[in-house]
Structure formats: C-alpha cells, structure tokens
XYZ file of C-alpha atoms in Angstrom:
168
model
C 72.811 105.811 80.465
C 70.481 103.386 82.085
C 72.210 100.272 84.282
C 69.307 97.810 83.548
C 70.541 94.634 81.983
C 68.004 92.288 79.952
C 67.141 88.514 80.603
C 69.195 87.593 77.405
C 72.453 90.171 78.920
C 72.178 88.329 82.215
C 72.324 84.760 80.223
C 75.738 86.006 78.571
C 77.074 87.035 82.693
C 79.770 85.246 84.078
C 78.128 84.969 87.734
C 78.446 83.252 91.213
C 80.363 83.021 94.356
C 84.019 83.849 94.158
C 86.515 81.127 93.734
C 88.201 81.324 97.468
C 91.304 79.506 96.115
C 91.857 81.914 93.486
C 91.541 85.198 95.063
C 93.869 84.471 98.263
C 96.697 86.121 96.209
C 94.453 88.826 94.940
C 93.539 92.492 96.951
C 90.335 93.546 97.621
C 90.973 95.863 94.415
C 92.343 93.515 92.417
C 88.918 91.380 92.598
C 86.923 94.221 91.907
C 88.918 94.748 88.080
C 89.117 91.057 87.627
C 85.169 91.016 87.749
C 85.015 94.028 85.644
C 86.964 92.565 82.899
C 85.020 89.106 83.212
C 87.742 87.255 85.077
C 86.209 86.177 88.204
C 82.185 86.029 88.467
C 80.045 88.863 89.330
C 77.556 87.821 92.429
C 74.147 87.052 90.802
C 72.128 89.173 92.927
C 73.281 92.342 90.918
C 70.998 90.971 88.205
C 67.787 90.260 90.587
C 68.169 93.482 92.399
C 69.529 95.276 89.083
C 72.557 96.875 90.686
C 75.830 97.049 89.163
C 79.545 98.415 89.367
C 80.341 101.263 88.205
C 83.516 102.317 90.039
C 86.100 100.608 92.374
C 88.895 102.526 93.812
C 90.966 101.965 97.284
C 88.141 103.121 99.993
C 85.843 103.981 97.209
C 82.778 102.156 95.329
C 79.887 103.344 93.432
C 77.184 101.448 92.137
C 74.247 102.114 89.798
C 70.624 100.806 90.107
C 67.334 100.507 88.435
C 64.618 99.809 90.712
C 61.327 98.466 89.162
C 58.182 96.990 89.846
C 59.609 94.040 90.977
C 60.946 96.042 93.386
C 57.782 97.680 95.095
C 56.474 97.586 98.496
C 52.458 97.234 99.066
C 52.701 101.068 99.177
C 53.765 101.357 95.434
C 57.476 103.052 96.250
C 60.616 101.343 96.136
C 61.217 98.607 99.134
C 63.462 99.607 101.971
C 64.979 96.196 101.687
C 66.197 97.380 97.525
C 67.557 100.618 99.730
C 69.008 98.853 102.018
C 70.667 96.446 99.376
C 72.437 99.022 97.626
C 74.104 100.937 100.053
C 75.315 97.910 102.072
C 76.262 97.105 98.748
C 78.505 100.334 98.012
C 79.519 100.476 101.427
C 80.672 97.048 101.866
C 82.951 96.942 98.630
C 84.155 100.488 99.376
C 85.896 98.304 102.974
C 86.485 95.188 100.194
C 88.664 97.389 97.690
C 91.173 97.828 100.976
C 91.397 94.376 102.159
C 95.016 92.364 101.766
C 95.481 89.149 99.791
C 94.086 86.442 102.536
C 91.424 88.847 103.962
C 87.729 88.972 103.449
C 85.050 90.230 105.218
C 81.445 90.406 106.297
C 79.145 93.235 106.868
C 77.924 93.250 111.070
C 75.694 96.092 111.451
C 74.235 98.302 109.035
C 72.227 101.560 109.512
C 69.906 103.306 106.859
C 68.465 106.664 106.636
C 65.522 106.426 104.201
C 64.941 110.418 103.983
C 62.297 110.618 101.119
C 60.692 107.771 99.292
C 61.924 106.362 95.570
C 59.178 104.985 92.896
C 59.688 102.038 90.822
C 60.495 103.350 87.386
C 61.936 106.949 88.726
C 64.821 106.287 86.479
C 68.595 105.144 87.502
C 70.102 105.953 91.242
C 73.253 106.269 92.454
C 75.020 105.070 95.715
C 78.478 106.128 96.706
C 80.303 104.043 99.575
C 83.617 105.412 101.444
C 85.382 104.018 103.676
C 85.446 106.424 107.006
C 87.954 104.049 109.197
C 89.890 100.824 108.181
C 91.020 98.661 111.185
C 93.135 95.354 111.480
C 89.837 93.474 112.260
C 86.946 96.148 111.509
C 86.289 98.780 108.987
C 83.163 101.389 108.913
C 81.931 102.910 105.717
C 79.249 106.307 104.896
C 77.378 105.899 101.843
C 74.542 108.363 100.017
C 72.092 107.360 97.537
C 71.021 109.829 95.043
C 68.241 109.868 92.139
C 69.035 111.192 89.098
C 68.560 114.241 89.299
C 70.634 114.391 92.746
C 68.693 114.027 95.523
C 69.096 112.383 98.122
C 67.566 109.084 99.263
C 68.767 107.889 101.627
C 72.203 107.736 103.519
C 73.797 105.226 106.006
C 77.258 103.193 107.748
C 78.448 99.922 107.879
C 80.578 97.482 109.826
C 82.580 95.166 108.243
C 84.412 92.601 110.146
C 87.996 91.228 108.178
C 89.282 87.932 109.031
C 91.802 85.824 106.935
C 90.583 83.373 104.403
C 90.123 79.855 105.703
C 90.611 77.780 102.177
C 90.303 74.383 103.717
C-alpha cells in the first residue's frame, strides 16, 4: 500500500490550520479522528512532504511517507530536513493525542539520529512516535523510522511544551 497522494487527491483535501475556536472542547485525540473522518482540516504540509496518518492512539502516532525526488539532497539520498519532518511529526502528535480540551502545544527541541541513508524512490517508510513522559507543562516523545522492509533509519526525542489555548 503506497501513502503517495496525487495532485488531483490533494485538490479533493480538506486542508489548513485548525480552527482554534472549534477544537477548545475537543482532546488531543479527538482532533486526530475528526481529521481522519474529514471534519477538521488536515495541515497542508502532509501533501508537500507526502506524509500522512495512519494511526492515532493516546501516547501513540504513526505516520507513513513517500519520499521522492523532490525530496533529495545534492547527494542524491533523501534530505535530513524530510527525516527530520517525519519524526517530529510522529513524535509531536504522539504528545498531541494526550493533551486536554484547552491545551496545545509546540515542539522545543528535537534530536535525530540519521543511522543509514534513505533514497528517493526506496518505496514507503514508516515512523512510530510514543510518548516516553507527559508533564503538566512538558511532554518528551521516542520515535523510529523504518523502510519497508524494516530497517531502521533513523531514530530520535522531542520536547513539547503544553500551554492552554489563548482564543482571543
């Protein structure tokens, strides 16, 4: 099963920033099903950087991607910035499935292990985020991403800063 969505599929996507007054009432888990079923936008970058969903669970969120060759570095392989994208990516929504209603968050440091490199075209990737500790104010996440065939890629953590939702 490939994640890569066409021009024409991206056209038909609900996408953009979240509506703040509309998810103060929702969890962190809550917006993650209300995007899957088309209910709130999806964030547009998952169509430039051709990542996308595939599971959200409390402290728990993998994504799928399909790096190309608008993805490449001088060096032909994947860029470290795509790498980098991805796991912040499952890492960060792993922390966002556990926030309250009122709460969001923002990412403050991120580390990535790049252990071997990934070509443009290598075929779909995976990227697992879980949450290792959820504070009142910060959270830290672990996250591996894997080729298809199970390898690693790279791994990393992430610290998320929550604060309540400022509407006004």
């Amino acid at each position: 099963m490939t994640s890569e969505i066409s021009p024409s599929e991206a056209a038909t996507l609900q996408l953009g920033a979240l509506p703040l007054t509309e998810i103060t009432k929702l969890s962190g888990l809550e917006i993650f099903q209300h995007m899957k079923e088309g209910k709130l936008p999806a964030p547009p970058i998952m169509v430039t950087m051709q990542i996308f969903l595939e599971t959200a669970e409390a402290g728990r969120a993998v994504f799928r991607g399909n790096p190309g060759k608008a993805h490449m570095n001088p060096q032909g392989t994947v860029h470290g910035g795509w790498i980098s994208t991805i796991l912040d990516t499952s890492m960060s929504c792993a922390v966002h499935t556990e926030l309250k209603p009122g709460e969001i968050y923002t990412t403050t440091s991120l580390t990535v292990n790049m252990v071997r490199p990934l070509m443009p075209g290598s075929g779909e990737v995976r990227c697992e985020g879980l949450v290792a500790h959820r504070g009142s104010r910060l959270a830290t996440a672990e996250g591996r991403l894997v080729d298809a065939k199970g390898k690693l890629i790279a791994h990393g953590t992430v610290t998320c800063m929550i604060f309540p939702l400022q509407t006004a």
